[in-house]
C-alpha positions as semicolon CSV with decimal commas, in nm:
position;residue;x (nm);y (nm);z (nm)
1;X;0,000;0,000;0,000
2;X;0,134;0,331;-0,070
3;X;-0,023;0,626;0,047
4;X;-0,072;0,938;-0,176
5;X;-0,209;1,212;0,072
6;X;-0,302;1,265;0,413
7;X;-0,462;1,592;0,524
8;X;-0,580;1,687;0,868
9;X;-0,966;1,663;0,873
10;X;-1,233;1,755;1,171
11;X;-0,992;1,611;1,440
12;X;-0,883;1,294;1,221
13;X;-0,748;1,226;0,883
14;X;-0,852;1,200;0,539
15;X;-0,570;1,006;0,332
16;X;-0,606;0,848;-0,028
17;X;-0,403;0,528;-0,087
18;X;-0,322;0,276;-0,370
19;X;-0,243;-0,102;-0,362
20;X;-0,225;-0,396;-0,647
21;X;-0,544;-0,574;-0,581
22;X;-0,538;-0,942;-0,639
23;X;-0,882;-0,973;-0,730
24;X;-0,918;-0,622;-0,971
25;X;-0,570;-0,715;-1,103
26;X;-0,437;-0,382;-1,138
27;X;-0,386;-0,093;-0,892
28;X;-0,669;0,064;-0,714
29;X;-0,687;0,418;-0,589
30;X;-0,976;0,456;-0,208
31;X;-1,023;0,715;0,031
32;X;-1,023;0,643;0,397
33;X;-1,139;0,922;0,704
34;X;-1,046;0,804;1,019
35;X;-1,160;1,048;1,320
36;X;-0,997;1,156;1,625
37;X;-1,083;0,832;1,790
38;X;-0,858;0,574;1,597
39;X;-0,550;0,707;1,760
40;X;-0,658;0,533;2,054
41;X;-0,829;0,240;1,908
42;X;-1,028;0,072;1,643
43;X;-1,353;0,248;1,513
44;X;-1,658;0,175;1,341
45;X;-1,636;0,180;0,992
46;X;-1,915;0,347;0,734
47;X;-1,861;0,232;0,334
48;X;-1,992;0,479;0,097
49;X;-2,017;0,343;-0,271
50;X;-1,986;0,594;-0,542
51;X;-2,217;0,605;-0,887
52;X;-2,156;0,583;-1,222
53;X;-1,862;0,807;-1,371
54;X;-1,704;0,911;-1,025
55;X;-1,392;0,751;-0,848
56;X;-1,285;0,763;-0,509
57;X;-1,284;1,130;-0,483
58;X;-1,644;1,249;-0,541
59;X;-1,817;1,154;-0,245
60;X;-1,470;1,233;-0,067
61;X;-1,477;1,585;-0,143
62;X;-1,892;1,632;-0,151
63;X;-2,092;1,429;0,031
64;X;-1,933;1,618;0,384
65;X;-1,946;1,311;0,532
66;X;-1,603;1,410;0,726
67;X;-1,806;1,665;0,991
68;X;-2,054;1,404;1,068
69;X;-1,839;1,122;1,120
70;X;-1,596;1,283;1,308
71;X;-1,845;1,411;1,525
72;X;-1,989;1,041;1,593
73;X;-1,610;0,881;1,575
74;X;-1,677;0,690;1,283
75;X;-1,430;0,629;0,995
76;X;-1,547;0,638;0,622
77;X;-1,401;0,441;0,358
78;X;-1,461;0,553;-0,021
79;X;-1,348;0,327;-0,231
80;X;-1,313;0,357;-0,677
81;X;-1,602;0,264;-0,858
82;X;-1,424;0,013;-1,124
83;X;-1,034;-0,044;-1,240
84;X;-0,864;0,117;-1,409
85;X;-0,559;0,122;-1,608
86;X;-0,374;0,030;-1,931
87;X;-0,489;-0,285;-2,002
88;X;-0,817;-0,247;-1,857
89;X;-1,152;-0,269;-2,108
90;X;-1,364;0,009;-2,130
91;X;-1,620;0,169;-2,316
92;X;-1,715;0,499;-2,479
93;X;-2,048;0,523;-2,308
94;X;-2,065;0,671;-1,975
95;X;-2,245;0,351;-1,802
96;X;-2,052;0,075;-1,899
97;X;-1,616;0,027;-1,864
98;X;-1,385;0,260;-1,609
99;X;-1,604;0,449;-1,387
100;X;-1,949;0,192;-1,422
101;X;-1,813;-0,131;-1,244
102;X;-2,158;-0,200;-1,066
103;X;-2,014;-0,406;-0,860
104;X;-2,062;-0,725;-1,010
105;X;-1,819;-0,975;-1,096
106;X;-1,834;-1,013;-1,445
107;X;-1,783;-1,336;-1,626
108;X;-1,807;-1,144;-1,986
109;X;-1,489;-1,107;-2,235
110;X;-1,359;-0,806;-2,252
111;X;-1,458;-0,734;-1,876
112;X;-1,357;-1,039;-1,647
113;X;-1,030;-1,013;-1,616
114;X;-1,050;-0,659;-1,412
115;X;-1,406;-0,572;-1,368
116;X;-1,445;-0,802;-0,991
117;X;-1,605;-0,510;-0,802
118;X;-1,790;-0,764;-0,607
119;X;-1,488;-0,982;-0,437
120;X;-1,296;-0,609;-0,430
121;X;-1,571;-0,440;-0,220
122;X;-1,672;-0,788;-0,017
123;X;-1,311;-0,926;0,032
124;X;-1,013;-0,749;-0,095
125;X;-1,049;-0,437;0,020
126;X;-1,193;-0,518;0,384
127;X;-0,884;-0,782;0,440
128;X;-0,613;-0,519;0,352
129;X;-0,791;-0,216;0,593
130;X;-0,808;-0,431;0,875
131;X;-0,447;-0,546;0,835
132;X;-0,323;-0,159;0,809
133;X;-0,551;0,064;0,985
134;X;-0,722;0,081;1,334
135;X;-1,042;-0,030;1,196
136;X;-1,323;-0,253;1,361
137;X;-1,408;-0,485;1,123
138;X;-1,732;-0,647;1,339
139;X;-1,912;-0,330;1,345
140;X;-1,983;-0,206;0,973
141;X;-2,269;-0,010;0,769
142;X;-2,277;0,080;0,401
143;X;-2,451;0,318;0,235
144;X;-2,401;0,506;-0,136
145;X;-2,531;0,707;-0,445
146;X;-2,721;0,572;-0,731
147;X;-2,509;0,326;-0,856
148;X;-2,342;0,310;-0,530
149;X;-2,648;0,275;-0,350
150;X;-2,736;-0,058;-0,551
151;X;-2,377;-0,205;-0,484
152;X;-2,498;-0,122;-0,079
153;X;-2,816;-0,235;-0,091
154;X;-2,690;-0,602;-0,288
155;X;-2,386;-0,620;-0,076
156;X;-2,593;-0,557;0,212
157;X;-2,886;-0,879;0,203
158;X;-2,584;-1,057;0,024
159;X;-2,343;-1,072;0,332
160;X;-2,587;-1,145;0,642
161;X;-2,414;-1,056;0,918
162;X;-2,147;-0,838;0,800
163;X;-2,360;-0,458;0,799
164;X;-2,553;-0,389;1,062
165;X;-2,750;-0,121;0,871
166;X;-2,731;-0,004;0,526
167;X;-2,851;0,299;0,330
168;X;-2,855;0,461;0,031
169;X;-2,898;0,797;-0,206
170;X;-3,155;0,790;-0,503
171;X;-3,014;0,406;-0,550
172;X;-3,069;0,198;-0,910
173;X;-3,313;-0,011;-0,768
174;X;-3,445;-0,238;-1,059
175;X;-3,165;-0,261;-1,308
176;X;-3,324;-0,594;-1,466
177;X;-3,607;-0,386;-1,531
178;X;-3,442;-0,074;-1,677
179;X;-3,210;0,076;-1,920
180;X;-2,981;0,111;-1,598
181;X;-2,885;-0,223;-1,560
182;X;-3,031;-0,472;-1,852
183;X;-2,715;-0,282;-2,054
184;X;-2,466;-0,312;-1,766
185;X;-2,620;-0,692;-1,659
186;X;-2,600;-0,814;-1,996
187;X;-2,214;-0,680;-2,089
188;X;-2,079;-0,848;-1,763
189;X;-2,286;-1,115;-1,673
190;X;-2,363;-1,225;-2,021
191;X;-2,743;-1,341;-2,123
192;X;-2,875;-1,548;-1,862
193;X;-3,080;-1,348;-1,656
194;X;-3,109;-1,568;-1,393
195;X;-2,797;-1,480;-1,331
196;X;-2,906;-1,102;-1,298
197;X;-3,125;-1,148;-1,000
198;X;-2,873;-1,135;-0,684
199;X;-2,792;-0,826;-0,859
200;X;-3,095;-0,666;-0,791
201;X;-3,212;-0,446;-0,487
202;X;-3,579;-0,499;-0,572
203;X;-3,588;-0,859;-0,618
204;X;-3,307;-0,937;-0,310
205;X;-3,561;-0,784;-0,089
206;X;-3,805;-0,980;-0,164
207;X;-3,663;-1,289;-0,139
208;X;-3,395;-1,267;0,123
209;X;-3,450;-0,901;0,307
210;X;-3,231;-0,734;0,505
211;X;-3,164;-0,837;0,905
212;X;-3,158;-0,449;1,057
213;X;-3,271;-0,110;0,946
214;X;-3,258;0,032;0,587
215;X;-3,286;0,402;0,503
216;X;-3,364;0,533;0,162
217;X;-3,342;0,907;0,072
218;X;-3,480;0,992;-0,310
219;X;-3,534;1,340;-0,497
220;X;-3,836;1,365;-0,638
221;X;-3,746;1,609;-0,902
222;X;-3,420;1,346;-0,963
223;X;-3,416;1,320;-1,343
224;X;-3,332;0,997;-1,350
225;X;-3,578;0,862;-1,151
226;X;-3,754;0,677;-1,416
227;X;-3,406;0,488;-1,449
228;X;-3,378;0,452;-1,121
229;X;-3,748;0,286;-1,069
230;X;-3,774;0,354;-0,671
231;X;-4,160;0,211;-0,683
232;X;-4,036;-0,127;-0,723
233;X;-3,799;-0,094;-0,393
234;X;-4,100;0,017;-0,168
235;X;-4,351;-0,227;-0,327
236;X;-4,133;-0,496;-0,264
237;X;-4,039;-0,424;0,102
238;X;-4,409;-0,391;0,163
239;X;-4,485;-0,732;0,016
240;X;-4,199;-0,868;0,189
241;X;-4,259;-0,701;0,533
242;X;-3,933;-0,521;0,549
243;X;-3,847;-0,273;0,796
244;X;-3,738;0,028;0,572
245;X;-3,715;0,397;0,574
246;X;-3,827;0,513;0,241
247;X;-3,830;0,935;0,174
248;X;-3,925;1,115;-0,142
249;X;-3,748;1,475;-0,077
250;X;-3,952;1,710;-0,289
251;X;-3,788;1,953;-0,476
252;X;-3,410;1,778;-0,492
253;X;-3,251;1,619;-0,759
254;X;-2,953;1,378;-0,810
255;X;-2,659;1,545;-0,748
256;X;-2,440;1,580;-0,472
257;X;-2,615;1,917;-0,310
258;X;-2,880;1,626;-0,275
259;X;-2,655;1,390;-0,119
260;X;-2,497;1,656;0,090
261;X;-2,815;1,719;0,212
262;X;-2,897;1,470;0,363
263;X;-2,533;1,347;0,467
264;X;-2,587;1,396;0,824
265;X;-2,929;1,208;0,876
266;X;-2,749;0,924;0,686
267;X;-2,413;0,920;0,919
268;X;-2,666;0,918;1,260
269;X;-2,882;0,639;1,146
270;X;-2,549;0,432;1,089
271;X;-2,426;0,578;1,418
272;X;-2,686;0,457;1,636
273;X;-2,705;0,100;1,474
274;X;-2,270;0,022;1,466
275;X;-2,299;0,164;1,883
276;X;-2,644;-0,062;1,937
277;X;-2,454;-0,266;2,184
C-alpha cells in the first residue's frame, strides 16, 4: 500500500491510498477518514459506494461526510467505482467500462479479467484495511449514491451478518427492469438473466431481506428517476414485510447538493445502529 495524501480533517485524517489488488488485477486508488478516535483504538467503519462516472474522490470531497463522522467517531471508507488502467476494457459510453463497475463480478470477455467489483468491495479491500488501519471490522454499515447505492443495498442482504445497517442515495433499484442495468447486466454477466437477480435491490428484498434497518433518501425532481425505478424498492419491502425507511425529498434532484443534504441524517442512522450494543 502506498499512500498518496493525508490531510488533517475535523480532528482525524482523510488520506487516499493505492495497492495492487489481487482480485481487480491492477492498482486501485480509495479514500479512507479516520476520526480523532482511531488514535486510541479501532472504530466503526461506514462504506460509501460511489455512482456511475465518479472515483474515489467524489463523495470524498462532496458528500461532507467528514463533519458528521468525526463528530460520531466513525471512519469512512470511499473506495473507486471500477479499475482502471492500461490494459483495462472500457467503453465509450458513460455507463458501462472505467467508472461503471456495478459491482458485479463479471464473467463477460472483454470485462472479467478486471471488472471483480464484487470480491474487491466484499473481500479485498476489507482484508487489507483491517491489516493496516485501526479499523473494527465487526461493526460495519454501508450506504451510497445511485449506482453506489445498488452495490450497498446487494452487498448488504448478500453478506448477512457483515452490515448492521445499510442505506442509500436515489439508489438503481431495478436494473433488470431498466435501461440502468439490462445494458450493464448483460455486458458483464452475459445473457442469462437468472444470473441477474442477486444483482438486484428490488428482487433481493423480496426474497432474502435485510436483518436491521434500511434508510432510503430519493429526490423527487431526480431526473433519472424513471431509471432509477424507486416504486419497485418500496412495493417490494411492503410485500416482503421489510423494515425500511423510504423518503421522497420534494424539490431535490440527483446530485451531490442532494446527497450533501442529507449526509448527516445518513451518518446518525449508521451511528446509532454500529454503537447498538
Amino acid at each position: 500500500m502506498e499512500t498518496i495524501s493525508e490531510n488533517k480533517a475535523f480532528g482525524g485524517v482523510q488520506g487516499v491510498y493505492s495497492h495492487q489488488s489481487h482480485t481487480t488485477r491492477c492498482e486501485m486508488t480509495f479514500g479512507l477518514f479516520l476520526p480523532e478516535e482511531a488514535r486510541d483504538g479501532p472504530v466503526p467503519v461506514l462504506w460509501y459506494l460511489s455512482g456511475l462516472t465518479c472515483t474515489h474522490e467524489n463523495a470524498m470531497v462532496k458528500a461532507g461526510a467528514q463533519a458528521w463522522a468525526a463528530e460520531q467517531g466513525i471512519a469512512v471508507v470511499f473506495p473507486d467505482t471500477s479499475p482502471r488502467g492500461e490494459g483495462v476494457a472500457d467503453d465509450d459510453a458513460y455507463d458501462l467500462g472505467q467508472g461503471a463497475g456495478f459491482y458485479v463480478n463479471a464473467t463477460q470477455k472483454p470485462w472479467a479479467p478486471h471488472f471483480r467489483m464484487w470480491d474487491y468491495i466484499a473481500e479485498d479491500l476489507p482484508s487489507m484495511l483491517q491489516e493496516e488501519f485501526p479499523l473494527d471490522m465487526s461493526r460495519q454499515a454501508i450506504t451510497g449514491h445511485s449506482m453506489g447505492g445498488h452495490g450497498a443495498l446487494t452487498l448488504a442482504m448478500s453478506l448477512p451478518g457483515r452490515f448492521r445497517s445499510v442505506s442509500a442515495f436515489a439508489p438503481i433499484c431495478n436494473p433488470t427492469g431498466a435501461d440502468w442495468g439490462r445494458k450493464q447486466l448483460q455486458a458483464y454477466l452475459g445473457d442469462d438473466t437468472g444470473q441477474w437477480a442477486a444483482q438486484d435491490a428490488s428482487l433481493l428484498i423480496r426474497e432474502r431481506g435485510f436483518d436491521g434497518p434500511i434508510l432510503v433518501d430519493q429526490g423527487a425532481d431526480d431526473q433519472f428517476i424513471d431509471l432509477l425505478r424507486p416504486e419497485t424498492l418500496v412495493a417490494a419491502s411492503a410485500e416482503s414485510r421489510q423494515e425500511m425507511t423510504h423518503r421522497m425529498q420534494k424539490g431535490y434532484d440527483h446530485s451531490y447538493f442532494f446527497v450533501s443534504t442529507f449526509m448527516e441524517d445518513h451518518v446518525a442512522f449508521h451511528a446509532e445502529a454500529l454503537y447498538a450494543d
